[in-house]
Short mmCIF file of C-alpha atoms in Angstrom, two decimals:
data_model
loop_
_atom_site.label_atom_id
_atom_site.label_comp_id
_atom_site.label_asym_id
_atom_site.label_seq_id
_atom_site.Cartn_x
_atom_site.Cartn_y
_atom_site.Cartn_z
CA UNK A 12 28.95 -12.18 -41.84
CA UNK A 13 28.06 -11.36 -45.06
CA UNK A 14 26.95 -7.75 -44.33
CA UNK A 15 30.39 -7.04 -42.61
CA UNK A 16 32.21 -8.46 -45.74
CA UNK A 17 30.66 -5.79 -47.36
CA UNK A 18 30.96 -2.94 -45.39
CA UNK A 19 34.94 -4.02 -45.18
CA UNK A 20 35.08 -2.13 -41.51
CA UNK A 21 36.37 -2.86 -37.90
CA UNK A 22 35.21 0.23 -37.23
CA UNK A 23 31.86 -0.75 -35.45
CA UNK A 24 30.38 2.89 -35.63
CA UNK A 25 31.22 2.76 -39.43
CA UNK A 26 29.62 -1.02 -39.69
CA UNK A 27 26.23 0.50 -37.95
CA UNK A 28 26.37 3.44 -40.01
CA UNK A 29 27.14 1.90 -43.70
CA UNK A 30 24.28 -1.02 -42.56
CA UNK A 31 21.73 0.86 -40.93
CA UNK A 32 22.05 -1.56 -38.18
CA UNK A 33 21.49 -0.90 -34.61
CA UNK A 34 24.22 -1.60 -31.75
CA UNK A 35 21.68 -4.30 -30.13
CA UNK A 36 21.82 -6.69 -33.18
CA UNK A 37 25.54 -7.14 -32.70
CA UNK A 38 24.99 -8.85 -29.55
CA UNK A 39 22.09 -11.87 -30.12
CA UNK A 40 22.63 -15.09 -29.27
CA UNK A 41 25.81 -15.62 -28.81
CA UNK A 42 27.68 -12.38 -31.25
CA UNK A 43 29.65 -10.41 -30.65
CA UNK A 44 31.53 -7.91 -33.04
CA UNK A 45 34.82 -9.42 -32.38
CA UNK A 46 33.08 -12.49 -33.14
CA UNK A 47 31.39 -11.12 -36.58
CA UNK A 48 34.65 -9.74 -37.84
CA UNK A 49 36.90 -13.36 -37.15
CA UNK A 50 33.74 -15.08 -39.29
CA UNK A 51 33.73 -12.64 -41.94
CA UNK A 52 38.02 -12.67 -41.98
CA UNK A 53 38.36 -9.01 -41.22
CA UNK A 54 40.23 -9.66 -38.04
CA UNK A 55 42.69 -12.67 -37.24
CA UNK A 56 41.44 -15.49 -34.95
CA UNK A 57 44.57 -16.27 -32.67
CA UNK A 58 45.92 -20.07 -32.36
CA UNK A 59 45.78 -19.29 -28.71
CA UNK A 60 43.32 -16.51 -27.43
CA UNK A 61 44.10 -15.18 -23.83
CA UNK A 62 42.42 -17.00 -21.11
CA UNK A 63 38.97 -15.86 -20.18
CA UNK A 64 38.94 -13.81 -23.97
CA UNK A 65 35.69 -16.00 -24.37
CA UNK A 66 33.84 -15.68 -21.31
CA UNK A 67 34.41 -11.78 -21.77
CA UNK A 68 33.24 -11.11 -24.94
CA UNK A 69 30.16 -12.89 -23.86
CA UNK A 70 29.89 -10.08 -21.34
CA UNK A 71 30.27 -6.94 -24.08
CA UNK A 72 26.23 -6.91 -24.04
CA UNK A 73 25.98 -5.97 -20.61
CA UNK A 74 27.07 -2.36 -21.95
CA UNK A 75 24.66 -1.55 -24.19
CA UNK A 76 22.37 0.29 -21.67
CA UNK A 77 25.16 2.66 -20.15
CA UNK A 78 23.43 6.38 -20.83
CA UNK A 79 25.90 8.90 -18.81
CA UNK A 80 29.08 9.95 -19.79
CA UNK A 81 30.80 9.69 -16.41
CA UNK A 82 30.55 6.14 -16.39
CA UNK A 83 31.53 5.66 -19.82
CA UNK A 84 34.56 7.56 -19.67
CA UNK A 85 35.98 6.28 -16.72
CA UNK A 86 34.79 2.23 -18.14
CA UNK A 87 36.86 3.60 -21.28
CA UNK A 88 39.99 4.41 -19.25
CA UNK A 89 40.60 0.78 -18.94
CA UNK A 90 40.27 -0.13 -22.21
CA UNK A 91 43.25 1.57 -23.26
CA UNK A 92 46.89 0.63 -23.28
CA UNK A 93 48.14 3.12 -20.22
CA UNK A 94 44.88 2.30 -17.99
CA UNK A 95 45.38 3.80 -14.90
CA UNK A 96 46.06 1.47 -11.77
CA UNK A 97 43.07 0.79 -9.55
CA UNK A 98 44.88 2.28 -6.62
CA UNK A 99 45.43 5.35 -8.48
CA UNK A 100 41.83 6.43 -9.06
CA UNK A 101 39.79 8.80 -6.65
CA UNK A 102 37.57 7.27 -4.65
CA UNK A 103 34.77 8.01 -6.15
CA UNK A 104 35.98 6.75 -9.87
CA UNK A 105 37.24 3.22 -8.25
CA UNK A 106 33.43 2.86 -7.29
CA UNK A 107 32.90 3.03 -10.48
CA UNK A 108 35.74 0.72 -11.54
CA UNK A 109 34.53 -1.58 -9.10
CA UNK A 110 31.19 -0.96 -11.03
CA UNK A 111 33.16 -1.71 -14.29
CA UNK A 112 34.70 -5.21 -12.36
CA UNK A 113 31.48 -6.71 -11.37
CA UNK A 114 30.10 -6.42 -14.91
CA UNK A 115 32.82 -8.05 -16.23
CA UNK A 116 33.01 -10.73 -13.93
CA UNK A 117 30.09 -10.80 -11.94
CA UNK A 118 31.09 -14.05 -9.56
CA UNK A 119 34.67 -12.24 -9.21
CA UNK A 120 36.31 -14.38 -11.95
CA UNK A 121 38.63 -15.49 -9.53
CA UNK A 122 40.72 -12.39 -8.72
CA UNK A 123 41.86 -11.65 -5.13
CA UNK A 124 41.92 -8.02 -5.65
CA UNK A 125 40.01 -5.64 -7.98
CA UNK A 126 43.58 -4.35 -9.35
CA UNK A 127 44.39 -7.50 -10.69
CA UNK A 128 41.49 -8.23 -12.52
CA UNK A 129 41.30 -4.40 -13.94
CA UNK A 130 44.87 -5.18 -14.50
CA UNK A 131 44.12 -8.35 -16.56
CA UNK A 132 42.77 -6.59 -19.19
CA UNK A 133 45.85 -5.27 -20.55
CA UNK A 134 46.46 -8.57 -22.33
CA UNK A 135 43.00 -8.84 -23.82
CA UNK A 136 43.29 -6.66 -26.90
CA UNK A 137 40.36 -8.18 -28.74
CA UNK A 138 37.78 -7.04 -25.09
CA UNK A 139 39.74 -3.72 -24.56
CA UNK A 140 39.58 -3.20 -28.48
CA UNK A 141 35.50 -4.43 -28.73
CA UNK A 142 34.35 -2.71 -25.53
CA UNK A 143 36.59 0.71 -26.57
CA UNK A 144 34.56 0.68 -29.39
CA UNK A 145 31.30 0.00 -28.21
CA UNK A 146 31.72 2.60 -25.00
CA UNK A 147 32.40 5.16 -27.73
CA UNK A 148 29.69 4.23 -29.79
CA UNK A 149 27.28 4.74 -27.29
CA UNK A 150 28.64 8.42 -25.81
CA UNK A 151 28.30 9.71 -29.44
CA UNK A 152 25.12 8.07 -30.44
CA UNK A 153 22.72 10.65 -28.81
CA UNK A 154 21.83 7.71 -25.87
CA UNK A 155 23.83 9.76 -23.25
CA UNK A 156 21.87 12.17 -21.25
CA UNK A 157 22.86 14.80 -18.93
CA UNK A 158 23.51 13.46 -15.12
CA UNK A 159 21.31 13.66 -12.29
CA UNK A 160 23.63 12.21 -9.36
CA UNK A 161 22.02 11.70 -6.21
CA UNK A 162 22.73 14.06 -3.66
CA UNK A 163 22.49 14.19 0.44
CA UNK A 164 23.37 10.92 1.87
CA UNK A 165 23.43 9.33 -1.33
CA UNK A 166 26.39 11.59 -2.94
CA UNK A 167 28.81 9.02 -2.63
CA UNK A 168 26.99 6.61 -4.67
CA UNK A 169 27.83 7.44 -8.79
CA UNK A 170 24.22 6.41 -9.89
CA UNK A 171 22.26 9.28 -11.68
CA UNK A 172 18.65 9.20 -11.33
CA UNK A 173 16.55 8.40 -14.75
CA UNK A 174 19.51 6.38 -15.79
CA UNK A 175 20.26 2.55 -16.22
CA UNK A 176 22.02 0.18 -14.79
CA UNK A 177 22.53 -3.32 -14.35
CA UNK A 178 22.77 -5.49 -11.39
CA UNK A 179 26.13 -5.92 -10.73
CA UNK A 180 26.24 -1.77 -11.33
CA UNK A 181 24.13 -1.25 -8.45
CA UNK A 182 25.56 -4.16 -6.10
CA UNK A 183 28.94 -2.67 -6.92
CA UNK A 184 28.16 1.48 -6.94
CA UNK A 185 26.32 0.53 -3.95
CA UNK A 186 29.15 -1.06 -2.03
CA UNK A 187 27.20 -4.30 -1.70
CA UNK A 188 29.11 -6.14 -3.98
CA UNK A 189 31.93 -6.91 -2.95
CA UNK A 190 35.56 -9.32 -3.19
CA UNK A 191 35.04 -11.85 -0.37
CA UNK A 192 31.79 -10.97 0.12
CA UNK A 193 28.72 -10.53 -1.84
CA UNK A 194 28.68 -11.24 -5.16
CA UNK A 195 26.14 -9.96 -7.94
CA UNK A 196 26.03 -13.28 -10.08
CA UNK A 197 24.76 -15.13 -6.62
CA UNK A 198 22.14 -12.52 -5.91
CA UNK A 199 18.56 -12.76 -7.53
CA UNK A 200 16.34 -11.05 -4.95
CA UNK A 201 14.12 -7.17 -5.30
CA UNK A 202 14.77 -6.15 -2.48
CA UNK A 203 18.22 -5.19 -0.41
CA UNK A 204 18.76 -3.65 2.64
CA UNK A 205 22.04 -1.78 2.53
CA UNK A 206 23.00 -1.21 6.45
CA UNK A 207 26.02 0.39 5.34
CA UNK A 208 23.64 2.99 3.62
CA UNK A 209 21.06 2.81 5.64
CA UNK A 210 19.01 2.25 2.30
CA UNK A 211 16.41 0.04 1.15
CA UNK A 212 17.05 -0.46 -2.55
CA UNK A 213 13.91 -1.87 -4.23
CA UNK A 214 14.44 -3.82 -7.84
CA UNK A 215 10.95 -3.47 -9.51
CA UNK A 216 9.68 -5.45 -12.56
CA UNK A 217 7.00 -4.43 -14.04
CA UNK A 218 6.09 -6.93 -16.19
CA UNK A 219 5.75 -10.26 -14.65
CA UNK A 220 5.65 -13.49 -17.31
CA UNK A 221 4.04 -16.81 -16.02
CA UNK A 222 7.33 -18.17 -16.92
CA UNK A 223 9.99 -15.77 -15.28
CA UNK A 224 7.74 -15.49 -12.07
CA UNK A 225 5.46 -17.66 -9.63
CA UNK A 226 1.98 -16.06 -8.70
CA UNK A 227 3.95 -16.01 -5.56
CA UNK A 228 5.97 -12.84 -6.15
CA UNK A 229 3.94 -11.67 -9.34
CA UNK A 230 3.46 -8.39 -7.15
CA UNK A 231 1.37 -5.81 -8.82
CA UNK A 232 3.80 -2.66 -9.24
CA UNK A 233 2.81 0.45 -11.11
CA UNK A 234 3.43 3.88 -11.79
CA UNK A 235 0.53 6.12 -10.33
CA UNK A 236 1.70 9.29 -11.39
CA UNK A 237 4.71 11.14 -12.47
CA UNK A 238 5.51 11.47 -8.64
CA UNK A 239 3.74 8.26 -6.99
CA UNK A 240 4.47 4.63 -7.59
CA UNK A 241 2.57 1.58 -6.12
CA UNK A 242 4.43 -1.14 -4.66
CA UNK A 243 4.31 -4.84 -3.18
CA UNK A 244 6.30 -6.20 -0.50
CA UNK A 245 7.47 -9.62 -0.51
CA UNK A 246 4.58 -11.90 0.69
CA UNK A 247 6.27 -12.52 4.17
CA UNK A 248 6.15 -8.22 5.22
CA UNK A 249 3.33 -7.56 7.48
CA UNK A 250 3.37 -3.74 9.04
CA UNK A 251 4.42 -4.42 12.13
CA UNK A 252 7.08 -6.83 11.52
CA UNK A 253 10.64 -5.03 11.61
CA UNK A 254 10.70 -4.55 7.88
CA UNK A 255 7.27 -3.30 7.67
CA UNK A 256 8.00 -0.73 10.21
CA UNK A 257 11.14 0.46 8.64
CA UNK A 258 9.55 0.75 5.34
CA UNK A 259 6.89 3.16 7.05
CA UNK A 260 8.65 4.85 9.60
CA UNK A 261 12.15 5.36 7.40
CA UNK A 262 11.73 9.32 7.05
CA UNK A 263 11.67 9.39 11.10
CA UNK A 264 14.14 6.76 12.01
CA UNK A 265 16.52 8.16 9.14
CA UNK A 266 16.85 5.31 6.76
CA UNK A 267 16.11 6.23 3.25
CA UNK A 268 14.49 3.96 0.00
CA UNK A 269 15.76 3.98 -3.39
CA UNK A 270 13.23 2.53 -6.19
CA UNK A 271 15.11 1.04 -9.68
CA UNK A 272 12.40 -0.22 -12.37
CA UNK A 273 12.22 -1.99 -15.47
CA UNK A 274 9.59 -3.03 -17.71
CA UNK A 275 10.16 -6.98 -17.84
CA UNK A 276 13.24 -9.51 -17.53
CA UNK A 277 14.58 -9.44 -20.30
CA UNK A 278 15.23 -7.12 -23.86
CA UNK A 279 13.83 -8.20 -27.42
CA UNK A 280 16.94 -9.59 -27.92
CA UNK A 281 16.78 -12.38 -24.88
CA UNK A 282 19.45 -10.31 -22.66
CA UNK A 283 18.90 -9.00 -18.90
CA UNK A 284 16.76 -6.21 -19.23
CA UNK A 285 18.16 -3.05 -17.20
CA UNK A 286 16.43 -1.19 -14.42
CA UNK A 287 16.24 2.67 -14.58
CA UNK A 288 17.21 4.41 -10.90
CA UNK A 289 13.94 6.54 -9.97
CA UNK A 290 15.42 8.03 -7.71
CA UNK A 291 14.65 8.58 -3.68
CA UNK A 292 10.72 8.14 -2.34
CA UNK A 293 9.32 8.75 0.90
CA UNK A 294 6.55 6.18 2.47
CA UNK A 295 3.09 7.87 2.02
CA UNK A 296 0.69 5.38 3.03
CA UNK A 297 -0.03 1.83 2.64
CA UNK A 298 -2.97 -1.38 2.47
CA UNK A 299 -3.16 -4.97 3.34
CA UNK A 300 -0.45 -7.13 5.06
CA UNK A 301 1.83 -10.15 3.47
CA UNK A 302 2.16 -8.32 1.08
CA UNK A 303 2.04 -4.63 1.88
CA UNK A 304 1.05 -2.19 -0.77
CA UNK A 305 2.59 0.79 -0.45
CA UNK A 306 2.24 4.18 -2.34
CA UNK A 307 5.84 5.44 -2.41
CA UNK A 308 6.35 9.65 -3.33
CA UNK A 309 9.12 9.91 -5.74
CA UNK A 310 11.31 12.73 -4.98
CA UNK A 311 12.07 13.19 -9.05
CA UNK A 312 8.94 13.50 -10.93
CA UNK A 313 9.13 10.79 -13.96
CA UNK A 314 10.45 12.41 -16.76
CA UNK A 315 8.49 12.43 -20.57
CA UNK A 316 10.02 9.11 -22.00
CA UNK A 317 9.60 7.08 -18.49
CA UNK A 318 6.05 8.47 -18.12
CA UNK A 319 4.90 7.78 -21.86
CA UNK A 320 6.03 4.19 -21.50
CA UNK A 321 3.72 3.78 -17.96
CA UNK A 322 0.86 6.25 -18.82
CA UNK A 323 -2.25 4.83 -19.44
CA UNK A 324 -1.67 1.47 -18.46
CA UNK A 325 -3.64 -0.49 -16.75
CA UNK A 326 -2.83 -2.08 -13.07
CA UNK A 327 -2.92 -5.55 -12.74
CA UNK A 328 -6.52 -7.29 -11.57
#
């Protein structure tokens, strides 16, 4: 509070710049920058706030990992006073407003329709103004990096490969997520089968704490190389059960496997940690049953700040 008395801003760009602060501070615990700006007087705390104003805010953290522009431009569109209408968007870009949605409210917030919850927005200033401001942040910081979209069966789906995402992102840009049906704050597993893709999406963490995770599903995952990962199937796969066999035979039977990693549950600063999209792999070869280990070829090689992180390390005894 202090510190933003000081730097006498609402500009949050101009608050990290004049502090030497970094974007993630603004959001431990329980902060926010709308927040931070009330305490320190520099913005008006209504009588009366909108409804929901408080359970959104809580949600501006679950930005800080967007890295593309695409998705950050077309999040921005609704923060703005002539946001477009839902039904008004390309297909494509309500994917990713559906993307945008979820994130916001990830059990649905209890809208019948994603047009009226997008619509919603236009009477919280205080989230439109906050999340404006932190979408902007981010697309001139130097975090955004060129897109990869995946292509072939996949084109549909606005996910670039090497990027991050959440998990409501990837529930919702995979069509998963959905109004009526599944909903990303009810879903908690690493692994989905996406019939409507034909896609096995697998949700790796690398890092397994005693305290997040039972020796039960403390599955040792690693990077190989730059183009092969190693994986473990839930406990209950053996090869021959259907799973098993899809998993092995997907490149013949035409189903296709998506791998999204992240180094451990959460960030330094307590939030959801992120997983990065690696992209398409094809089965290569596998040992043991319940669980399966597989050695999965990326189609992408790992890129220089992906491999540096896994290089070197050592696979779990």
């Amino acid at each position: 509070m202090a510190e933003a008395k000081k730097a006498n801003t609402t500009d949050l760009s101009a608050f990290l710049q004049r502090t030497g602060r970094d974007i993630a501070d603004m959001y431990r615990g329980a902060s926010t920058w709308t927040t931070i700006l009330r305490r320190a007087d520099l913005l008006p705390t209504p009588t009366t706030p909108p409804p929901g104003e408080h359970d959104l805010l809580k949600r501006m953290h679950s930005f800080l990992h967007i890295d593309d522009a695409e998705r950050a431009t077309t999040y921005r569109q609704f923060t703005a006073d002539n946001a477009p209408a839902y039904e008004d968007l390309t297909e494509f870009d309500q994917t990713i407003a559906r993307m945008l949605f979820f994130n916001l409210w990830d059990k649905a917030g209890g809208f019948a329709s994603y047009s009226t919850g997008l619509a919603s927005l236009r009477s919280q200033h205080a989230v439109r103004s906050e999340l404006g401001q932190l979408l902007a942040h981010l697309m001139h910081s130097g975090r955004t990096r060129a897109a990869q979209p995946l292509t072939g069966a996949h084109a549909h789906i606005p996910l670039n490969i090497h990027h991050a995402y959440n998990r409501s992102e990837i529930l919702a840009a995979m069509g998963v997520a959905r109004l009526g049906g599944q909903l990303p704050g009810f879903f908690a597993q690493g692994v989905l089968w996406d019939p409507a893709n034909n896609t096995d999406a697998l949700l790796i963490t690398l890092n397994k704490s005693e305290r997040d995770f039972s020796p039960s599903v403390r599955y040792k995952d690693y990077a190989i190389s730059r183009t092969h990962f190693h994986w473990e199937s839930q406990n209950s796969t053996a090869p021959n059960s259907p799973t098993g066999q899809r998993y092995q035979k997907h490149a013949q039977q035409g189903s296709h496997v998506l791998l999204f990693m992240r180094d451990g549950k959460e960030t330094a600063s307590g939030k959801a940690m992120p997983w990065i999209l690696l992209g398409p792999a094809t089965y290569e070869r596998h040992t043991g049953t319940k669980p399966m280990a597989i050695t999965w070829r990326l189609h992408h090689p790992l890129p220089d700040e992906i491999w540096s992180r896994l290089a070197g390390t050592v696979p779990p005894s």
